[in-house]
Amino acid sequence: MSEITERSELTGQGWTQAYTSAVMDTFGPPQRILVRGEGAYVWDADGKRYLDLLAGIAVNALGHAHPTLTAAVSAQLGTLGHVSNFFGTPAQITLAERLLRLAEAPDGSRVFFTNSGTEANEAAFKMTRRTGRTRVLALEGGFHGRTLGALALTAKEAYREPFEPLPGGVEHLPFGDTGALEQAFSPDVVAARGEVAALVVEPIQGEAGVRELPAGYLALARRLTTAADALLVLDEVQTGMGRTGSWLAHQQPEIGGGVVPDVVTLAKGLGGGIPVGAVIAYGDRAAGLLGRGQHGTTFGGNPVAAVAALATIGVIERDRLLAHVVEVGEVLRRAIEGAGNPLVAEVRGRGLLLAVRLTRPVAPEVAAVALEAGFVVNAVAPDAIRLAPPLVLTIDQALDAARFFADVVVPDSSKES
Ligand SMILES: *Cc1c(COP(=O)(O)O)cnc(C)c1O
């Protein structure tokens, strides 16, 4: 695009100045200006190459500029790019069927398409209201997005407080606390606060620093919600679509204990980088909660986004990336832990959704050193570095990343808070 190529002489610094005077300051200044990517690598405006261990926050499942994804999107855009939901498209219908299959959703299940994770959770939140109850349970540390409904489900006070009042009825329970969960469904609490409409949880909390729910928690959640006739909503926006080594994280017995949820929300990795989200409603009851005219979207289910998701799913299958994710994730974990850097306490998480827990709260400093060394990582918590690389990360690339963590030191002069 000539308007951009005409500015090719701009350096990273020049672009950053232009960014700050044109783009709203919600994110702070960008760490780098990125101009191109290929596989697991990206290049910045000054020509420096980085191994991308964040993948646009668990989004670029196939890495950057994957030829299959590029071809699918280009072909669809060159055929039929957008139609609105007054019309259906083969791409949208095929993706809905594909998602129901990979989710192992029972007969009567249905899909609603969105453009993002927050919109998927917004739709799920609206579904909970249609139960006729308004009491919704979510977990401390949980992150569900930034629109007002999704924000009401999100626990983090700093995100919520500037925007109150938020939609009501949401209670946040201590993370992973089975006693607190049982208590929330107990007759006394129900008499005081009302019947539970839904419990909304992430199988592994991503933004909270890659924290996995304790074994048995989801199974208990399923028993309690079923007994109370409440919905079990799993936010798999970050954990879904192969990220943890199975299509959906809760499908792994150690995480899900065989539960069948009522609702699963997806986004991030679904379109391999093209914005697309989805709500899967399991069975007739959940699928019927949003009736005709009760929800909508202009872009959701857009055929370009739909073929991006189909291409991403197709490559994950063709290249057996679910098994690859388990293998390369294990290599990455063992190599980082095995190097014995005193700064590294442990590596937690599953598949390619990992966090390197540090022995000191210097994650921002480590992330800055990583960037200088040519690695994109994310300081997800003061003492944790999140790794969510493309699912196509090779073993060699994983070992490169591990070598960084083996050697990294944070100068003593760095502040520690
Ligand atoms: C990222 C994320 C969201 C929000 O998705 P957006 O596409 O940024 O709106 C919601 N839930 C979880 C678990 C996420 O990780």
Short mmCIF file of C-alpha atoms and ligand atoms in Angstrom, two decimals:
data_model
loop_
_atom_site.label_atom_id
_atom_site.label_comp_id
_atom_site.label_asym_id
_atom_site.label_seq_id
_atom_site.Cartn_x
_atom_site.Cartn_y
_atom_site.Cartn_z
CA MET A 1 0.00 0.00 0.00
CA SER A 2 1.77 3.10 -1.26
CA GLU A 3 0.69 5.28 1.63
CA ILE A 4 2.72 2.99 3.87
CA THR A 5 5.59 2.13 1.51
CA GLU A 6 6.17 5.86 0.98
CA ARG A 7 7.11 6.00 4.66
CA SER A 8 9.55 3.08 4.52
CA GLU A 9 12.42 5.35 5.51
CA LEU A 10 10.84 5.81 8.96
CA THR A 11 12.77 4.15 11.78
CA GLY A 12 11.22 2.39 14.74
CA GLN A 13 11.63 5.59 16.70
CA GLY A 14 9.95 7.66 14.00
CA TRP A 15 7.02 5.27 13.83
CA THR A 16 6.70 5.26 17.61
CA GLN A 17 6.43 9.03 17.65
CA ALA A 18 3.79 8.87 14.95
CA TYR A 19 1.97 6.18 16.94
CA THR A 20 1.78 8.22 20.10
CA SER A 21 0.35 11.24 18.34
CA ALA A 22 -2.29 9.28 16.39
CA VAL A 23 -3.24 6.24 18.49
CA MET A 24 -5.08 6.46 21.81
CA ASP A 25 -2.85 5.85 24.80
CA THR A 26 -4.71 2.84 26.26
CA PHE A 27 -1.76 0.48 25.69
CA GLY A 28 1.14 2.84 26.34
CA PRO A 29 3.88 3.15 23.73
CA PRO A 30 4.47 0.03 21.60
CA GLN A 31 7.53 -2.07 22.50
CA ARG A 32 8.57 -2.23 18.85
CA ILE A 33 7.07 -1.41 15.46
CA LEU A 34 6.72 -4.71 13.62
CA VAL A 35 6.69 -4.81 9.85
CA ARG A 36 6.78 -8.43 8.80
CA GLY A 37 6.62 -12.02 10.00
CA GLU A 38 7.35 -15.52 8.78
CA GLY A 39 6.71 -18.68 10.75
CA ALA A 40 7.70 -18.06 14.35
CA TYR A 41 9.76 -14.95 13.53
CA VAL A 42 8.85 -11.28 13.27
CA TRP A 43 10.96 -8.33 12.09
CA ASP A 44 10.84 -4.76 13.36
CA ALA A 45 11.05 -1.49 11.44
CA ASP A 46 14.82 -1.37 12.02
CA GLY A 47 15.31 -4.82 10.47
CA LYS A 48 15.91 -6.73 13.69
CA ARG A 49 14.52 -10.29 13.92
CA TYR A 50 12.72 -11.77 16.95
CA LEU A 51 11.58 -15.27 17.83
CA ASP A 52 7.92 -14.69 18.63
CA LEU A 53 7.10 -16.58 21.83
CA LEU A 54 3.85 -14.70 22.37
CA ALA A 55 2.15 -15.04 18.95
CA GLY A 56 0.03 -11.93 19.35
CA ILE A 57 -1.16 -13.22 22.76
CA ALA A 58 -1.88 -16.86 21.91
CA VAL A 59 -3.39 -15.92 18.55
CA ASN A 60 -1.08 -16.78 15.65
CA ALA A 61 -1.48 -20.55 15.89
CA LEU A 62 0.21 -21.14 12.53
CA GLY A 63 2.82 -18.44 13.05
CA HIS A 64 3.06 -15.52 10.65
CA ALA A 65 2.24 -15.42 6.95
CA HIS A 66 1.32 -19.10 6.78
CA PRO A 67 0.80 -19.92 3.07
CA THR A 68 -2.36 -22.01 3.62
CA LEU A 69 -4.02 -19.33 5.74
CA THR A 70 -2.92 -16.57 3.36
CA ALA A 71 -4.28 -18.44 0.35
CA ALA A 72 -7.61 -19.26 2.02
CA VAL A 73 -8.21 -15.67 3.13
CA SER A 74 -7.14 -14.20 -0.22
CA ALA A 75 -9.32 -16.59 -2.19
CA GLN A 76 -12.39 -15.91 -0.04
CA LEU A 77 -11.88 -12.14 -0.10
CA GLY A 78 -11.53 -12.33 -3.87
CA THR A 79 -14.81 -14.27 -4.08
CA LEU A 80 -17.14 -12.95 -1.39
CA GLY A 81 -15.80 -10.90 1.50
CA HIS A 82 -18.82 -9.98 3.60
CA VAL A 83 -22.57 -10.44 3.49
CA SER A 84 -24.10 -9.64 6.96
CA ASN A 85 -26.24 -12.10 8.87
CA PHE A 86 -29.23 -11.53 6.63
CA PHE A 87 -27.42 -14.15 4.57
CA GLY A 88 -25.55 -17.38 5.20
CA THR A 89 -22.35 -18.53 3.50
CA PRO A 90 -20.89 -21.99 2.94
CA ALA A 91 -17.81 -20.89 4.90
CA GLN A 92 -19.79 -19.89 7.98
CA ILE A 93 -21.96 -23.02 7.93
CA THR A 94 -18.99 -25.33 7.45
CA LEU A 95 -17.10 -23.70 10.31
CA ALA A 96 -20.08 -24.04 12.65
CA GLU A 97 -20.29 -27.77 11.84
CA ARG A 98 -16.54 -28.15 12.24
CA LEU A 99 -16.54 -26.49 15.66
CA LEU A 100 -19.44 -28.64 16.90
CA ARG A 101 -17.50 -31.76 15.84
CA LEU A 102 -14.22 -30.81 17.43
CA ALA A 103 -16.04 -29.76 20.61
CA GLU A 104 -17.78 -33.16 20.65
CA ALA A 105 -20.99 -31.22 21.25
CA PRO A 106 -24.20 -33.29 21.51
CA ASP A 107 -27.16 -33.13 19.12
CA GLY A 108 -29.03 -29.86 19.30
CA SER A 109 -25.85 -27.82 19.90
CA ARG A 110 -25.39 -24.55 18.03
CA VAL A 111 -22.73 -21.88 17.38
CA PHE A 112 -22.90 -18.07 17.49
CA PHE A 113 -20.02 -16.22 15.80
CA THR A 114 -18.35 -13.05 17.08
CA ASN A 115 -15.21 -11.06 16.25
CA SER A 116 -13.39 -11.30 19.57
CA GLY A 117 -13.21 -13.00 22.92
CA THR A 118 -14.96 -10.27 24.82
CA GLU A 119 -17.89 -10.42 22.40
CA ALA A 120 -18.09 -14.19 22.80
CA ASN A 121 -18.27 -13.76 26.59
CA GLU A 122 -20.75 -10.91 26.20
CA ALA A 123 -23.03 -13.29 24.29
CA ALA A 124 -22.53 -15.98 26.94
CA PHE A 125 -23.39 -13.44 29.65
CA LYS A 126 -26.60 -12.55 27.81
CA MET A 127 -27.40 -16.28 27.65
CA THR A 128 -27.11 -16.49 31.44
CA ARG A 129 -29.71 -13.72 31.81
CA ARG A 130 -32.11 -15.74 29.67
CA THR A 131 -32.20 -18.47 32.33
CA GLY A 132 -34.50 -16.15 34.27
CA ARG A 133 -31.88 -15.86 37.01
CA THR A 134 -29.31 -13.10 37.45
CA ARG A 135 -26.80 -14.53 39.93
CA VAL A 136 -23.56 -15.37 38.09
CA LEU A 137 -20.43 -16.82 39.66
CA ALA A 138 -16.93 -16.21 38.33
CA LEU A 139 -13.46 -16.55 39.82
CA GLU A 140 -10.95 -14.17 41.31
CA GLY A 141 -8.07 -13.74 38.88
CA GLY A 142 -10.41 -14.47 35.98
CA PHE A 143 -10.18 -12.42 32.79
CA HIS A 144 -13.07 -12.41 30.34
CA GLY A 145 -12.65 -9.21 28.33
CA ARG A 146 -13.19 -5.47 28.35
CA THR A 147 -16.75 -4.78 27.19
CA LEU A 148 -19.01 -3.98 30.12
CA GLY A 149 -20.62 -7.41 30.46
CA ALA A 150 -17.33 -9.31 30.07
CA LEU A 151 -15.75 -6.79 32.43
CA ALA A 152 -18.42 -7.54 35.04
CA LEU A 153 -17.25 -11.18 34.86
CA THR A 154 -13.60 -10.08 35.13
CA ALA A 155 -12.37 -9.80 38.68
CA LYS A 156 -9.48 -7.34 38.38
CA GLU A 157 -10.36 -4.21 40.31
CA ALA A 158 -8.09 -1.91 38.28
CA TYR A 159 -9.95 -2.82 35.09
CA ARG A 160 -13.42 -2.56 36.67
CA GLU A 161 -13.32 0.39 39.00
CA PRO A 162 -13.13 3.22 36.39
CA PHE A 163 -16.26 1.90 34.66
CA GLU A 164 -18.69 1.21 37.45
CA PRO A 165 -21.58 0.62 37.61
CA LEU A 166 -21.11 -2.65 35.70
CA PRO A 167 -23.94 -5.08 34.95
CA GLY A 168 -24.93 -6.59 38.29
CA GLY A 169 -25.28 -10.01 39.79
CA VAL A 170 -21.71 -11.27 39.42
CA GLU A 171 -19.93 -12.74 42.46
CA HIS A 172 -16.24 -13.60 42.41
CA LEU A 173 -15.17 -16.72 44.30
CA PRO A 174 -11.59 -17.43 45.46
CA PHE A 175 -9.64 -19.22 42.71
CA GLY A 176 -9.73 -23.01 42.84
CA ASP A 177 -11.43 -23.10 46.25
CA THR A 178 -13.84 -26.05 46.18
CA GLY A 179 -15.25 -25.19 49.62
CA ALA A 180 -16.17 -21.68 48.47
CA LEU A 181 -17.76 -23.15 45.35
CA GLU A 182 -19.93 -25.55 47.35
CA GLN A 183 -20.83 -22.74 49.74
CA ALA A 184 -22.05 -20.55 46.85
CA PHE A 185 -24.59 -23.25 45.97
CA SER A 186 -25.60 -24.03 49.57
CA PRO A 187 -29.27 -23.57 50.58
CA ASP A 188 -28.47 -20.69 52.98
CA VAL A 189 -26.58 -18.68 50.39
CA VAL A 190 -29.15 -19.43 47.70
CA ALA A 191 -31.94 -18.32 50.07
CA ALA A 192 -30.10 -15.04 50.68
CA ARG A 193 -28.82 -14.29 47.18
CA GLY A 194 -30.91 -16.31 44.76
CA GLU A 195 -30.44 -19.32 42.50
CA VAL A 196 -27.27 -19.46 40.44
CA ALA A 197 -27.74 -18.72 36.72
CA ALA A 198 -24.23 -19.72 35.71
CA LEU A 199 -20.65 -20.33 36.71
CA VAL A 200 -18.11 -18.82 34.29
CA VAL A 201 -14.51 -20.10 34.49
CA GLU A 202 -11.32 -20.47 32.48
CA PRO A 203 -9.87 -24.02 32.67
CA ILE A 204 -6.47 -22.33 32.93
CA GLN A 205 -6.43 -18.65 33.83
CA GLY A 206 -4.28 -17.01 31.19
CA GLU A 207 -4.05 -13.36 32.17
CA ALA A 208 -3.70 -14.27 35.85
CA GLY A 209 -0.33 -15.83 34.98
CA VAL A 210 -1.23 -19.27 33.54
CA ARG A 211 -2.89 -20.78 36.60
CA GLU A 212 -4.57 -24.16 36.13
CA LEU A 213 -7.67 -25.03 38.14
CA PRO A 214 -6.93 -27.83 40.62
CA ALA A 215 -7.80 -31.36 39.48
CA GLY A 216 -11.42 -32.17 40.21
CA TYR A 217 -12.57 -28.54 40.30
CA LEU A 218 -14.40 -28.60 36.96
CA ALA A 219 -15.99 -31.96 37.76
CA LEU A 220 -17.31 -30.52 41.03
CA ALA A 221 -18.43 -27.39 39.18
CA ARG A 222 -20.35 -29.59 36.75
CA ARG A 223 -22.03 -31.56 39.56
CA LEU A 224 -23.08 -28.41 41.41
CA THR A 225 -24.30 -26.53 38.33
CA THR A 226 -26.24 -29.55 37.07
CA ALA A 227 -27.89 -30.06 40.47
CA ALA A 228 -28.81 -26.35 40.60
CA ASP A 229 -29.95 -26.31 36.97
CA ALA A 230 -27.32 -23.62 36.32
CA LEU A 231 -25.08 -23.18 33.28
CA LEU A 232 -21.42 -24.15 33.27
CA VAL A 233 -19.68 -21.66 30.97
CA LEU A 234 -16.04 -22.36 30.06
CA ASP A 235 -14.04 -19.43 28.74
CA GLU A 236 -11.59 -21.14 26.40
CA VAL A 237 -10.73 -17.95 24.53
CA GLN A 238 -7.07 -18.41 25.43
CA THR A 239 -6.87 -22.15 26.17
CA GLY A 240 -8.90 -23.36 23.18
CA MET A 241 -8.05 -24.38 19.61
CA GLY A 242 -5.03 -26.55 20.33
CA ARG A 243 -3.10 -24.19 22.58
CA THR A 244 -2.81 -26.73 25.41
CA GLY A 245 -2.44 -29.83 23.21
CA SER A 246 -6.12 -30.74 22.75
CA TRP A 247 -8.75 -28.85 20.73
CA LEU A 248 -10.25 -27.54 23.97
CA ALA A 249 -8.40 -27.62 27.28
CA HIS A 250 -11.32 -29.12 29.20
CA GLN A 251 -11.21 -32.17 26.91
CA GLN A 252 -8.05 -33.29 28.70
CA PRO A 253 -9.15 -35.65 31.49
CA GLU A 254 -6.71 -34.12 33.99
CA ILE A 255 -8.31 -30.69 33.47
CA GLY A 256 -11.92 -31.39 32.63
CA GLY A 257 -12.53 -34.73 34.29
CA GLY A 258 -14.87 -35.61 31.44
CA VAL A 259 -17.26 -32.69 31.94
CA VAL A 260 -19.62 -31.57 29.19
CA PRO A 261 -20.09 -27.81 29.58
CA ASP A 262 -23.21 -25.85 28.59
CA VAL A 263 -21.29 -23.09 26.87
CA VAL A 264 -17.73 -22.67 25.59
CA THR A 265 -16.37 -19.36 24.32
CA LEU A 266 -13.52 -19.18 21.80
CA ALA A 267 -11.50 -16.49 20.00
CA LYS A 268 -7.72 -15.79 20.06
CA GLY A 269 -6.23 -18.78 18.19
CA LEU A 270 -9.43 -19.63 16.33
CA GLY A 271 -8.70 -17.63 13.17
CA GLY A 272 -4.92 -17.92 13.23
CA GLY A 273 -4.68 -14.11 13.40
CA ILE A 274 -7.87 -13.04 11.63
CA PRO A 275 -10.33 -11.70 14.23
CA VAL A 276 -13.03 -14.29 14.92
CA GLY A 277 -14.72 -15.62 18.04
CA ALA A 278 -17.40 -18.17 18.70
CA VAL A 279 -19.86 -19.28 21.35
CA ILE A 280 -20.65 -22.97 21.38
CA ALA A 281 -23.94 -23.80 23.10
CA TYR A 282 -24.09 -27.47 24.08
CA GLY A 283 -27.44 -29.17 23.59
CA ASP A 284 -30.96 -27.85 22.91
CA ARG A 285 -31.42 -25.96 26.14
CA ALA A 286 -28.29 -23.80 25.92
CA ALA A 287 -28.71 -23.42 22.16
CA GLY A 288 -32.22 -22.02 22.64
CA LEU A 289 -31.39 -19.38 25.24
CA LEU A 290 -30.84 -16.60 22.73
CA GLY A 291 -33.92 -16.47 20.56
CA ARG A 292 -34.50 -14.76 17.27
CA GLY A 293 -33.70 -11.06 17.54
CA GLN A 294 -32.19 -11.35 21.02
CA HIS A 295 -28.60 -11.02 19.90
CA GLY A 296 -26.80 -10.00 16.75
CA THR A 297 -23.64 -8.77 15.05
CA THR A 298 -22.77 -7.24 11.69
CA PHE A 299 -19.41 -8.91 11.20
CA GLY A 300 -19.76 -12.12 13.23
CA GLY A 301 -19.56 -15.18 10.97
CA ASN A 302 -17.98 -13.14 8.17
CA PRO A 303 -16.86 -15.58 5.44
CA VAL A 304 -13.26 -14.33 5.39
CA ALA A 305 -12.96 -14.92 9.13
CA ALA A 306 -14.70 -18.26 8.76
CA VAL A 307 -12.29 -19.57 6.11
CA ALA A 308 -9.37 -18.32 8.22
CA ALA A 309 -10.64 -20.51 11.06
CA LEU A 310 -11.26 -23.46 8.75
CA ALA A 311 -7.76 -23.14 7.28
CA THR A 312 -6.23 -22.90 10.76
CA ILE A 313 -8.12 -25.97 11.94
CA GLY A 314 -7.22 -27.78 8.72
CA VAL A 315 -3.49 -27.18 9.16
CA ILE A 316 -3.59 -28.14 12.84
CA GLU A 317 -5.12 -31.44 11.75
CA ARG A 318 -3.00 -32.04 8.64
CA ASP A 319 0.28 -31.30 10.40
CA ARG A 320 -0.76 -33.13 13.62
CA LEU A 321 -0.10 -30.01 15.62
CA LEU A 322 -2.00 -31.13 18.74
CA ALA A 323 0.59 -33.87 19.36
CA HIS A 324 3.35 -31.47 18.34
CA VAL A 325 2.18 -28.91 20.90
CA VAL A 326 2.43 -31.50 23.69
CA GLU A 327 5.90 -32.56 22.55
CA VAL A 328 7.46 -29.15 21.95
CA GLY A 329 5.81 -27.77 25.10
CA GLU A 330 7.44 -30.52 27.13
CA VAL A 331 10.83 -29.86 25.49
CA LEU A 332 10.51 -26.15 26.25
CA ARG A 333 9.51 -26.76 29.86
CA ARG A 334 12.22 -29.32 30.58
CA ALA A 335 14.94 -27.31 28.87
CA ILE A 336 14.09 -24.14 30.78
CA GLU A 337 13.76 -25.90 34.14
CA GLY A 338 16.77 -28.13 33.46
CA ALA A 339 19.13 -25.23 32.86
CA GLY A 340 19.04 -24.41 36.57
CA ASN A 341 19.10 -20.64 36.28
CA PRO A 342 18.57 -19.43 39.88
CA LEU A 343 16.18 -16.80 38.51
CA VAL A 344 13.80 -19.56 37.33
CA ALA A 345 11.60 -21.22 39.96
CA GLU A 346 9.51 -23.45 37.69
CA VAL A 347 7.60 -23.62 34.43
CA ARG A 348 3.85 -24.10 34.78
CA GLY A 349 1.03 -24.53 32.30
CA ARG A 350 0.22 -26.99 29.57
CA GLY A 351 1.17 -27.52 25.96
CA LEU A 352 2.23 -24.16 24.56
CA LEU A 353 0.50 -22.06 27.20
CA LEU A 354 3.31 -21.79 29.73
CA ALA A 355 4.56 -19.41 32.38
CA VAL A 356 8.12 -19.24 33.62
CA ARG A 357 7.81 -18.42 37.30
CA LEU A 358 10.72 -16.34 38.51
CA THR A 359 12.27 -16.37 41.96
CA ARG A 360 12.16 -12.56 42.05
CA PRO A 361 9.45 -10.12 40.85
CA VAL A 362 11.48 -8.96 37.85
CA ALA A 363 9.33 -10.18 34.95
CA PRO A 364 9.18 -6.76 33.20
CA GLU A 365 12.99 -6.55 33.32
CA VAL A 366 13.34 -10.09 31.98
CA ALA A 367 10.91 -9.31 29.15
CA ALA A 368 12.93 -6.20 28.26
CA VAL A 369 16.19 -8.18 28.24
CA ALA A 370 14.48 -10.83 26.10
CA LEU A 371 13.42 -8.27 23.52
CA GLU A 372 16.97 -6.93 23.27
CA ALA A 373 18.15 -10.53 22.82
CA GLY A 374 15.62 -11.13 20.04
CA PHE A 375 12.78 -12.92 21.87
CA VAL A 376 9.20 -11.69 22.24
CA VAL A 377 7.81 -12.80 25.62
CA ASN A 378 5.22 -11.34 27.98
CA ALA A 379 5.53 -10.29 31.60
CA VAL A 380 2.09 -11.57 32.56
CA ALA A 381 2.64 -11.09 36.30
CA PRO A 382 5.38 -9.42 38.34
CA ASP A 383 7.03 -12.82 38.82
CA ALA A 384 5.92 -14.68 35.69
CA ILE A 385 6.81 -14.67 31.99
CA ARG A 386 4.10 -16.04 29.71
CA LEU A 387 5.10 -18.11 26.69
CA ALA A 388 2.35 -18.71 24.11
CA PRO A 389 4.29 -19.23 20.89
CA PRO A 390 2.86 -20.32 17.54
CA LEU A 391 1.78 -23.98 17.61
CA VAL A 392 4.24 -24.53 14.76
CA LEU A 393 7.26 -23.64 16.95
CA THR A 394 10.01 -26.13 16.14
CA ILE A 395 12.05 -28.06 18.69
CA ASP A 396 15.13 -26.07 17.66
CA GLN A 397 13.30 -22.81 18.20
CA ALA A 398 12.11 -24.06 21.61
CA LEU A 399 15.72 -24.85 22.51
CA ASP A 400 16.78 -21.36 21.40
CA ALA A 401 14.19 -19.92 23.74
CA ALA A 402 15.36 -22.19 26.55
CA ARG A 403 18.96 -21.01 26.05
CA PHE A 404 17.77 -17.47 26.64
CA PHE A 405 16.21 -18.51 29.95
CA ALA A 406 19.32 -20.50 30.88
CA ASP A 407 21.50 -17.41 30.56
CA VAL A 408 19.27 -14.51 31.47
CA VAL A 409 20.41 -12.32 34.32
CA VAL A 410 18.72 -9.20 35.56
CA PRO A 411 21.19 -6.55 36.67
CA ASP A 412 21.05 -5.86 40.41
CA SER A 413 20.43 -2.19 39.66
CA SER A 414 16.94 -3.08 38.37
CA LYS A 415 14.14 -2.16 40.65
CA GLU A 416 12.33 -5.14 42.10
CA SER A 417 8.67 -4.24 42.23
C1 LIG B 1 -8.06 -12.55 25.74
C2 LIG B 1 -9.16 -13.13 26.52
C3 LIG B 1 -10.47 -12.60 26.45
C4 LIG B 1 -10.80 -11.36 25.66
O1 LIG B 1 -10.62 -11.55 24.30
P1 LIG B 1 -10.50 -10.28 23.32
O2 LIG B 1 -10.45 -10.90 21.96
O3 LIG B 1 -9.28 -9.53 23.72
O4 LIG B 1 -11.74 -9.48 23.53
C5 LIG B 1 -11.45 -13.24 27.17
N1 LIG B 1 -11.19 -14.33 27.91
C6 LIG B 1 -9.96 -14.85 28.01
C7 LIG B 1 -9.73 -16.08 28.83
C8 LIG B 1 -8.90 -14.26 27.33
O5 LIG B 1 -7.66 -14.76 27.45
#
